[in-house]
Amino acid sequence: MLLSDIATVVGFDHCLTDPDLRAAYEVDWTGRYRGLSPAVIRPGSVDELSAVLALCHGAGQPVVVQGGNTGMVGGGVPLRGELVVSVGRLGNLQVVSERRVRAGAGATLGRLQQAADSVGAGFGVDTAARDSATIGGMIATNAGGINVVRFGPMGDQLLDAGVVLADGSYLPSLRQTGPDHPAHGLIDLLAGSEGILAVVAHADLTIAPDPAAVAVAMIEVPAARLQSLVAGVGGLPSIYAIELFGGPEVELAASGLGRSAPLSADWLALVECRSDDDPAGALAEVVGDLPAVVATNPSVGRELWLFREALTEGVSRLGIPHKFDVRVPHAGLNDVRASVTAAVPNGTVFVWGHAFSNRDGHPTANLHINIIGEVDDEAVFDVIENLGGSIAAEHGIGTAKRHRADRARDDLAALAEMKRRLDPKRILNPAVLLPDDF
Ligand code: MLT
Ligand code: ZN
């Protein structure tokens, strides 16, 4: 009955019950998280999304919300038999001004970047998954990406959002939701709420012109120089990105690309600086005598970026990776690889990530530890916590980490309170982020 009512709303072609059609929505792209759903619902408008959620709410039917399905923590797959609500068709994009773009939840990051580019602007969050990752999911996880050192994560780009609540009511502007409404204050919790509070329908995001001159450098960094190099480069006014990886990772990327690795050392730092005048001189001063390949020509710079962007796919070619997205203080960076390797003697460990986790200069990195082989996940989490880090950085808690969520996020009480107000039946992403006892 529920499904036929839903099909009447979205059309039978967008209420997928055939197992073959559902299959791609029931597993995350790494292949690690797999569930089963009675149907995949693909609303084609905000009105349809509202009507679908109203029906689910009436029936007490749990849902998981899915965008580009590029998540890494099992937050978008129906692990408990939920209905999948895919926002993929809500992909509208509208350039509101040279400083503001409105994106439907299902618009990919790549399309948003093109829209910004059409008015000579750039968007502050970027990731290698740009052609699949969608704006709603990126807000839900508060994705940071490669330019987080400059612009902060998704939440810092969010000017406003329109959402649909669990009962199907549509709020076109969270900024204008008055103090008497139960969703008042939701805008401040939305980024990172992982779809448990409301479904993002569309968002207004800030865009701005990128400075014209670019310098990209790949730098060999011995362990003893890592902290000072990262602090020095991170302090440059022109800094746009500082990515870290090491010998095993650059070899992995090089083999996928069919090229040879340009450099190798304890650490490689891939740095991008941008400014209106040439940023290369100031960057060279900080790099000093460290061996480096430097490109001021953007297309040569993009060649260097290939070695970073090939890592996620490269590791997936080796098997289904265990993915640990963690935050580590700079003082602990040099211990990560050895300590994790010691904790997973039967695993092959790859470490890469973003040298900063925000734009405030706080000395913590968002690291992605990817392990192929046999892994005791809890042992890896313990290593990170013993280094003074946190088990979640920019991919979210999802289902993968929610048993340890209380050690990773200090806003659980606020999230739980908002959840009780907005989704008392717990139909939105019920197995995500909040532990069951919250
Ligand atoms: C990245 O920055 O490469 C992605 O966020 C992470 C990953 O593939 O683990
Ligand atoms: Zn990342």
Coordinates of C-alpha atoms and ligand atoms in Angstrom, one line a residue:
M1 CA 0.0 0.0 0.0
L2 CA 2.7 2.5 1.0
L3 CA 4.8 1.7 -2.1
S4 CA 1.9 2.1 -4.4
D5 CA 1.0 5.4 -2.8
I6 CA 4.6 6.5 -3.3
A7 CA 4.6 5.3 -6.9
T8 CA 1.6 7.4 -7.5
V9 CA 3.6 10.4 -6.3
V10 CA 6.9 9.8 -8.1
G11 CA 5.7 7.6 -11.0
F12 CA 6.3 3.9 -11.3
D13 CA 9.6 4.5 -13.2
H14 CA 11.0 6.2 -10.1
C15 CA 9.9 3.6 -7.5
L16 CA 12.4 0.9 -8.2
T17 CA 11.5 -2.5 -6.7
D18 CA 13.3 -4.7 -9.3
P19 CA 16.3 -6.2 -7.5
D20 CA 18.5 -5.5 -10.5
L21 CA 17.6 -1.8 -10.5
R22 CA 17.9 -1.5 -6.8
A23 CA 21.3 -3.2 -6.6
A24 CA 23.5 -0.2 -7.2
Y25 CA 21.8 1.7 -4.4
E26 CA 22.1 -1.1 -1.9
V27 CA 25.9 -1.1 -1.7
D28 CA 28.3 1.7 -1.1
W29 CA 30.9 2.2 -3.8
T30 CA 33.7 0.6 -1.9
G31 CA 31.7 -2.6 -1.7
R32 CA 32.1 -2.7 2.1
Y33 CA 28.5 -1.8 3.2
R34 CA 25.7 -3.7 1.7
G35 CA 22.0 -3.8 2.6
L36 CA 18.6 -4.6 1.1
S37 CA 15.7 -2.2 0.5
P38 CA 12.1 -2.8 -0.5
A39 CA 12.4 0.0 -3.0
V40 CA 14.5 2.9 -4.2
I41 CA 12.4 6.1 -4.5
R42 CA 13.7 8.9 -6.8
P43 CA 11.6 12.0 -6.3
G44 CA 11.9 14.5 -9.2
S45 CA 11.0 17.7 -7.3
V46 CA 10.9 19.1 -3.8
D47 CA 7.1 18.6 -3.7
E48 CA 7.5 14.9 -4.5
L49 CA 10.2 14.6 -1.9
S50 CA 7.8 16.2 0.7
A51 CA 5.0 13.9 -0.3
V52 CA 7.2 10.8 -0.1
L53 CA 8.4 11.7 3.3
A54 CA 4.9 12.5 4.5
L55 CA 3.7 9.0 3.4
C56 CA 6.7 7.3 5.1
H57 CA 6.1 9.3 8.2
G58 CA 2.5 8.3 8.3
A59 CA 3.4 4.7 7.9
G60 CA 6.4 4.9 10.3
Q61 CA 8.6 3.7 7.5
P62 CA 12.4 4.3 8.0
V63 CA 14.4 5.7 5.1
V64 CA 18.0 6.3 4.2
V65 CA 18.8 9.3 2.0
Q66 CA 21.3 8.8 -0.8
G67 CA 23.0 11.3 -3.1
G68 CA 26.0 10.3 -5.3
N69 CA 26.6 7.2 -3.1
T70 CA 30.3 8.2 -2.6
G71 CA 30.1 8.0 1.2
M72 CA 32.7 6.0 3.0
V73 CA 31.0 5.1 6.3
G74 CA 27.9 3.2 5.3
G75 CA 25.6 6.2 6.0
G76 CA 23.7 6.0 2.7
V77 CA 22.9 2.3 2.3
P78 CA 19.9 0.5 3.7
L79 CA 21.7 -1.7 6.2
R80 CA 18.4 -2.2 8.2
G81 CA 16.0 -2.7 5.3
E82 CA 15.1 1.0 5.1
L83 CA 13.6 2.5 1.9
V84 CA 16.2 4.3 -0.1
V85 CA 15.3 7.9 -1.0
S86 CA 17.6 9.0 -3.7
V87 CA 17.9 12.8 -4.3
G88 CA 19.8 12.3 -7.5
R89 CA 17.1 13.9 -9.6
L90 CA 17.1 17.1 -7.5
G91 CA 20.0 18.4 -9.5
N92 CA 19.0 22.0 -10.4
L93 CA 21.7 24.7 -10.3
Q94 CA 21.1 28.4 -10.4
V95 CA 23.8 31.0 -10.2
V96 CA 22.1 33.6 -8.0
S97 CA 25.0 36.1 -8.2
E98 CA 28.8 36.2 -8.7
R99 CA 28.9 35.3 -5.0
R100 CA 26.1 32.8 -4.6
V101 CA 24.9 29.7 -6.2
R102 CA 21.8 27.6 -5.4
A103 CA 22.2 23.9 -5.8
G104 CA 19.7 21.1 -5.6
A105 CA 20.8 18.3 -3.2
G106 CA 21.5 16.0 -6.2
A107 CA 23.7 18.4 -8.1
T108 CA 27.2 17.0 -8.4
L109 CA 30.1 19.0 -7.1
G110 CA 31.6 19.0 -10.6
R111 CA 28.4 20.7 -12.0
L112 CA 28.5 23.3 -9.2
Q113 CA 32.1 24.1 -10.0
Q114 CA 31.2 24.6 -13.7
A115 CA 28.3 26.9 -12.7
A116 CA 30.7 28.9 -10.5
D117 CA 33.2 29.0 -13.3
S118 CA 30.6 30.5 -15.7
V119 CA 30.7 33.7 -13.6
G120 CA 34.5 33.6 -13.1
A121 CA 34.2 32.1 -9.6
G122 CA 35.4 29.0 -7.7
F123 CA 33.8 27.0 -5.0
G124 CA 35.7 26.3 -1.7
V125 CA 35.3 22.6 -1.4
D126 CA 36.9 20.2 -3.8
T127 CA 37.5 16.5 -3.9
A128 CA 38.6 13.9 -6.4
A129 CA 35.0 12.4 -6.3
R130 CA 33.7 15.7 -7.8
D131 CA 31.9 14.1 -10.7
S132 CA 29.8 11.8 -8.4
A133 CA 29.6 13.4 -5.0
T134 CA 26.4 15.5 -4.6
I135 CA 25.9 18.7 -2.7
G136 CA 23.3 17.3 -0.2
G137 CA 25.6 14.5 0.9
M138 CA 28.6 16.8 1.1
I139 CA 26.6 19.0 3.4
A140 CA 25.4 16.0 5.4
T141 CA 29.0 14.9 6.1
N142 CA 30.4 18.4 6.3
A143 CA 33.0 17.4 3.7
G144 CA 36.3 19.2 3.9
G145 CA 38.3 18.2 0.8
I146 CA 41.5 19.5 -0.5
N147 CA 41.0 23.2 0.0
V148 CA 39.8 23.0 3.6
V149 CA 43.0 24.8 4.8
R150 CA 41.8 27.9 2.8
F151 CA 38.0 27.8 2.9
G152 CA 37.0 25.4 5.7
P153 CA 34.5 22.6 5.2
M154 CA 31.1 22.6 3.6
G155 CA 29.4 24.2 6.6
D156 CA 31.5 27.3 6.1
Q157 CA 30.2 27.7 2.5
L158 CA 26.5 27.3 3.5
L159 CA 24.6 30.6 3.2
D160 CA 21.1 29.0 3.5
A161 CA 19.3 25.7 2.9
G162 CA 15.9 24.4 2.1
V163 CA 15.0 21.2 3.8
V164 CA 12.2 18.7 4.0
L165 CA 11.6 17.4 7.6
A166 CA 10.7 13.9 8.5
D167 CA 7.0 14.6 8.4
G168 CA 7.2 15.9 4.9
S169 CA 7.0 19.6 5.7
Y170 CA 9.2 21.8 3.5
L171 CA 11.2 24.7 4.9
P172 CA 12.5 26.7 1.9
S173 CA 14.9 28.9 4.0
L174 CA 16.4 27.7 7.3
R175 CA 17.9 31.1 7.8
Q176 CA 14.4 32.5 8.0
T177 CA 12.9 29.9 10.3
G178 CA 11.6 31.8 13.2
P179 CA 12.3 31.1 16.9
D180 CA 8.9 29.5 17.4
H181 CA 9.5 26.8 14.8
P182 CA 11.0 23.4 16.1
A183 CA 13.6 23.7 13.3
H184 CA 14.9 27.0 14.6
G185 CA 18.7 26.6 14.9
L186 CA 18.8 23.7 12.5
I187 CA 21.0 25.7 10.0
D188 CA 23.8 25.6 12.6
L189 CA 23.6 21.8 12.9
L190 CA 22.8 20.9 9.3
A191 CA 26.4 20.4 8.1
G192 CA 27.6 17.2 9.6
S193 CA 24.1 16.0 10.7
E194 CA 24.3 13.1 8.2
G195 CA 20.7 13.2 7.2
I196 CA 19.3 12.3 10.6
L197 CA 17.6 15.7 11.2
A198 CA 16.2 16.7 7.8
V199 CA 16.7 16.0 4.1
V200 CA 18.6 18.8 2.3
A201 CA 16.5 19.7 -0.7
H202 CA 18.7 22.6 -1.9
A203 CA 21.4 24.9 -0.6
D204 CA 22.7 28.3 -1.2
L205 CA 26.5 28.3 -1.2
T206 CA 29.1 30.9 -1.4
I207 CA 31.4 31.2 -4.4
A208 CA 34.2 33.7 -5.1
P209 CA 36.7 34.5 -7.8
D210 CA 40.0 32.5 -7.6
P211 CA 43.2 34.5 -7.7
A212 CA 44.8 34.1 -11.1
A213 CA 48.4 33.0 -10.4
V214 CA 49.0 29.4 -9.3
A215 CA 52.0 27.5 -8.0
V216 CA 51.9 23.8 -7.3
A217 CA 54.8 22.0 -5.7
M218 CA 55.5 18.4 -4.8
I219 CA 58.0 18.4 -1.9
E220 CA 60.1 15.7 -0.4
V221 CA 59.8 16.0 3.4
P222 CA 61.9 14.0 5.8
A223 CA 60.0 13.1 8.9
A224 CA 62.1 15.4 11.0
R225 CA 61.1 18.4 8.9
L226 CA 57.4 17.6 8.6
Q227 CA 56.0 19.7 11.3
S228 CA 58.0 22.8 10.4
L229 CA 57.2 22.5 6.7
V230 CA 53.5 22.1 7.3
A231 CA 53.4 25.0 9.7
G232 CA 55.4 27.2 7.3
V233 CA 53.4 26.4 4.2
G234 CA 50.1 26.5 6.2
G235 CA 51.0 30.1 7.2
L236 CA 51.4 31.4 3.7
P237 CA 48.6 33.9 2.8
S238 CA 48.4 32.2 -0.6
I239 CA 47.8 28.7 0.7
Y240 CA 45.1 26.7 -1.1
A241 CA 45.9 23.1 -0.4
I242 CA 48.5 21.0 1.5
E243 CA 48.1 17.3 0.9
L244 CA 50.3 14.6 2.5
F245 CA 51.2 11.1 1.5
G246 CA 54.3 8.9 1.4
G247 CA 56.3 6.5 -0.7
P248 CA 53.9 3.6 -0.8
E249 CA 51.1 5.9 -1.9
V250 CA 53.0 7.7 -4.6
E251 CA 54.0 4.3 -6.0
L252 CA 50.4 3.1 -5.9
A253 CA 49.3 6.2 -7.8
A254 CA 52.1 5.9 -10.3
S255 CA 51.3 2.3 -11.1
G256 CA 47.7 3.2 -11.7
L257 CA 48.7 6.1 -13.9
G258 CA 51.3 4.1 -15.8
R259 CA 54.0 6.7 -14.9
S260 CA 56.9 6.8 -12.6
A261 CA 56.7 8.6 -9.3
P262 CA 58.3 12.1 -9.5
L263 CA 59.7 12.0 -6.0
S264 CA 59.7 9.8 -2.9
A265 CA 60.5 10.3 0.8
D266 CA 59.1 9.7 4.3
W267 CA 56.4 12.2 3.3
L268 CA 55.5 14.0 0.1
A269 CA 53.6 17.3 0.5
L270 CA 51.6 18.4 -2.5
V271 CA 51.0 22.1 -2.1
E272 CA 49.0 24.6 -4.1
C273 CA 49.2 28.3 -3.6
R274 CA 47.2 31.0 -5.4
S275 CA 47.4 34.8 -5.3
D276 CA 47.0 37.7 -7.6
D277 CA 50.7 38.1 -8.0
D278 CA 53.1 35.1 -8.4
P279 CA 52.9 32.9 -5.2
A280 CA 55.9 30.8 -6.2
G281 CA 58.6 33.0 -4.6
A282 CA 57.1 33.0 -1.1
L283 CA 56.5 29.2 -1.4
A284 CA 60.1 28.6 -2.5
E285 CA 61.3 30.4 0.6
V286 CA 59.4 28.1 2.9
V287 CA 60.4 25.0 1.0
G288 CA 64.1 26.1 1.3
D289 CA 66.6 23.3 0.6
L290 CA 64.0 20.5 0.4
P291 CA 63.9 18.7 -3.0
A292 CA 60.7 19.7 -4.9
V293 CA 59.1 19.8 -8.3
V294 CA 57.4 23.1 -8.8
A295 CA 54.8 24.1 -11.5
T296 CA 53.5 27.6 -12.2
N297 CA 51.8 26.5 -15.3
P298 CA 48.3 25.2 -14.4
S299 CA 48.4 22.2 -16.7
V300 CA 51.7 21.0 -15.3
G301 CA 50.3 21.6 -11.9
R302 CA 47.3 19.3 -12.7
E303 CA 49.8 16.6 -13.7
L304 CA 51.2 16.7 -10.2
W305 CA 47.7 16.5 -8.7
L306 CA 47.0 13.3 -10.6
F307 CA 49.3 11.5 -8.2
R308 CA 47.1 12.6 -5.3
E309 CA 43.8 12.1 -7.0
A310 CA 44.6 8.5 -8.1
L311 CA 44.9 7.2 -4.6
T312 CA 41.3 6.4 -3.7
E313 CA 40.7 4.4 -6.9
G314 CA 44.2 3.0 -6.7
V315 CA 43.6 1.4 -3.3
S316 CA 40.2 0.0 -4.4
R317 CA 42.0 -1.8 -7.2
L318 CA 43.8 -3.8 -4.5
G319 CA 40.7 -5.0 -2.8
I320 CA 37.9 -3.7 -0.6
P321 CA 39.7 -1.2 1.7
H322 CA 39.0 -0.6 5.4
K323 CA 38.8 3.1 5.4
F324 CA 39.7 5.2 8.5
D325 CA 39.1 8.9 8.1
V326 CA 40.7 10.3 11.2
R327 CA 41.9 13.6 12.7
V328 CA 45.5 13.6 14.0
P329 CA 47.4 16.4 15.7
H330 CA 50.5 17.4 13.7
A331 CA 52.7 16.2 16.6
G332 CA 51.5 12.7 16.1
L333 CA 51.7 12.5 12.3
N334 CA 55.1 10.8 12.1
D335 CA 53.8 8.0 14.4
V336 CA 50.7 7.1 12.4
R337 CA 52.1 4.8 9.8
A338 CA 54.3 2.7 12.1
S339 CA 51.7 2.5 14.9
V340 CA 48.8 1.5 12.7
T341 CA 51.0 -1.0 10.8
A342 CA 52.0 -2.5 14.2
A343 CA 48.3 -2.8 15.1
V344 CA 47.3 -4.5 11.9
P345 CA 50.1 -7.0 11.2
N346 CA 48.1 -8.7 8.4
G347 CA 47.1 -5.5 6.6
T348 CA 48.8 -3.3 4.0
V349 CA 48.6 0.3 5.2
F350 CA 48.2 3.4 3.0
V351 CA 48.1 6.9 4.6
W352 CA 47.2 10.1 2.9
G353 CA 45.2 13.2 3.6
H354 CA 44.8 16.9 4.2
A355 CA 47.5 18.5 6.4
F356 CA 44.9 20.8 8.0
S357 CA 41.3 20.1 9.1
N358 CA 40.1 23.6 8.9
R359 CA 41.1 27.2 7.9
D360 CA 41.9 28.4 11.4
G361 CA 45.5 27.1 11.4
H362 CA 44.7 24.6 14.2
P363 CA 47.5 22.0 13.9
T364 CA 45.4 18.9 13.1
A365 CA 45.3 16.9 9.9
N366 CA 42.4 15.0 8.3
L367 CA 44.1 11.7 7.4
H368 CA 42.7 8.8 5.4
I369 CA 44.2 5.5 6.5
N370 CA 43.2 2.8 4.0
I371 CA 44.1 -0.8 4.8
I372 CA 43.9 -3.8 2.6
G373 CA 43.7 -7.2 4.4
E374 CA 42.7 -8.4 7.8
V375 CA 42.0 -5.5 10.1
D376 CA 40.8 -5.1 13.7
D377 CA 39.0 -1.7 13.3
E378 CA 38.9 -1.0 17.0
A379 CA 42.7 -1.5 17.3
V380 CA 43.2 1.2 14.6
F381 CA 40.7 3.6 16.4
D382 CA 42.6 3.0 19.6
V383 CA 45.9 3.9 18.0
I384 CA 44.5 7.2 16.7
E385 CA 43.0 8.1 20.1
N386 CA 46.3 7.2 21.8
L387 CA 48.0 9.7 19.5
G388 CA 45.6 12.4 20.7
G389 CA 43.4 12.2 17.6
S390 CA 39.8 11.6 16.8
I391 CA 38.3 8.7 14.9
A392 CA 36.2 10.9 12.6
A393 CA 37.3 13.8 10.4
E394 CA 35.5 14.6 7.2
H395 CA 33.6 11.5 6.1
G396 CA 31.2 11.4 8.9
I397 CA 30.3 8.8 11.6
G398 CA 27.8 6.9 9.5
T399 CA 27.1 3.4 10.7
A400 CA 30.7 2.5 10.8
K401 CA 31.7 4.5 13.8
R402 CA 28.5 5.3 15.7
H403 CA 29.4 2.9 18.5
R404 CA 32.3 5.3 19.2
A405 CA 30.5 8.5 18.3
D406 CA 30.6 9.9 21.8
R407 CA 34.4 10.0 21.6
A408 CA 34.4 11.7 18.2
R409 CA 31.8 14.4 18.5
D410 CA 30.9 16.6 21.3
D411 CA 27.6 17.8 19.9
L412 CA 25.7 14.5 20.3
A413 CA 23.4 15.9 22.9
A414 CA 22.4 18.9 20.7
L415 CA 21.9 16.5 17.7
A416 CA 19.8 14.2 19.8
E417 CA 17.6 17.0 21.2
M418 CA 17.0 18.3 17.6
K419 CA 16.3 14.8 16.4
R420 CA 13.6 14.3 19.1
R421 CA 12.0 17.6 18.1
L422 CA 12.1 17.0 14.3
D423 CA 12.0 13.3 13.9
P424 CA 10.4 11.7 17.0
K425 CA 9.6 8.5 15.0
R426 CA 13.3 8.2 14.0
I427 CA 12.5 7.5 10.4
L428 CA 15.4 9.5 8.9
N429 CA 18.7 7.5 8.6
P430 CA 17.9 5.7 11.8
A431 CA 21.2 3.7 11.9
V432 CA 23.4 6.7 11.3
L433 CA 25.5 8.8 13.6
L434 CA 23.6 8.7 16.9
P435 CA 24.1 5.6 18.9
D436 CA 20.8 3.7 19.5
D437 CA 20.8 4.7 23.2
F438 CA 20.8 8.4 22.4
Ligands
MLT1 C1 40.3 11.8 -0.1 O1 40.6 12.9 0.3 O2 41.1 11.2 -0.9 C2 39.0 11.1 0.2 O3 38.3 12.0 1.1 C3 39.2 9.9 0.9 C4 39.5 8.5 0.7 O4 39.4 7.9 -0.4 O5 39.7 7.7 1.7
ZN2 ZN 39.6 13.6 2.0

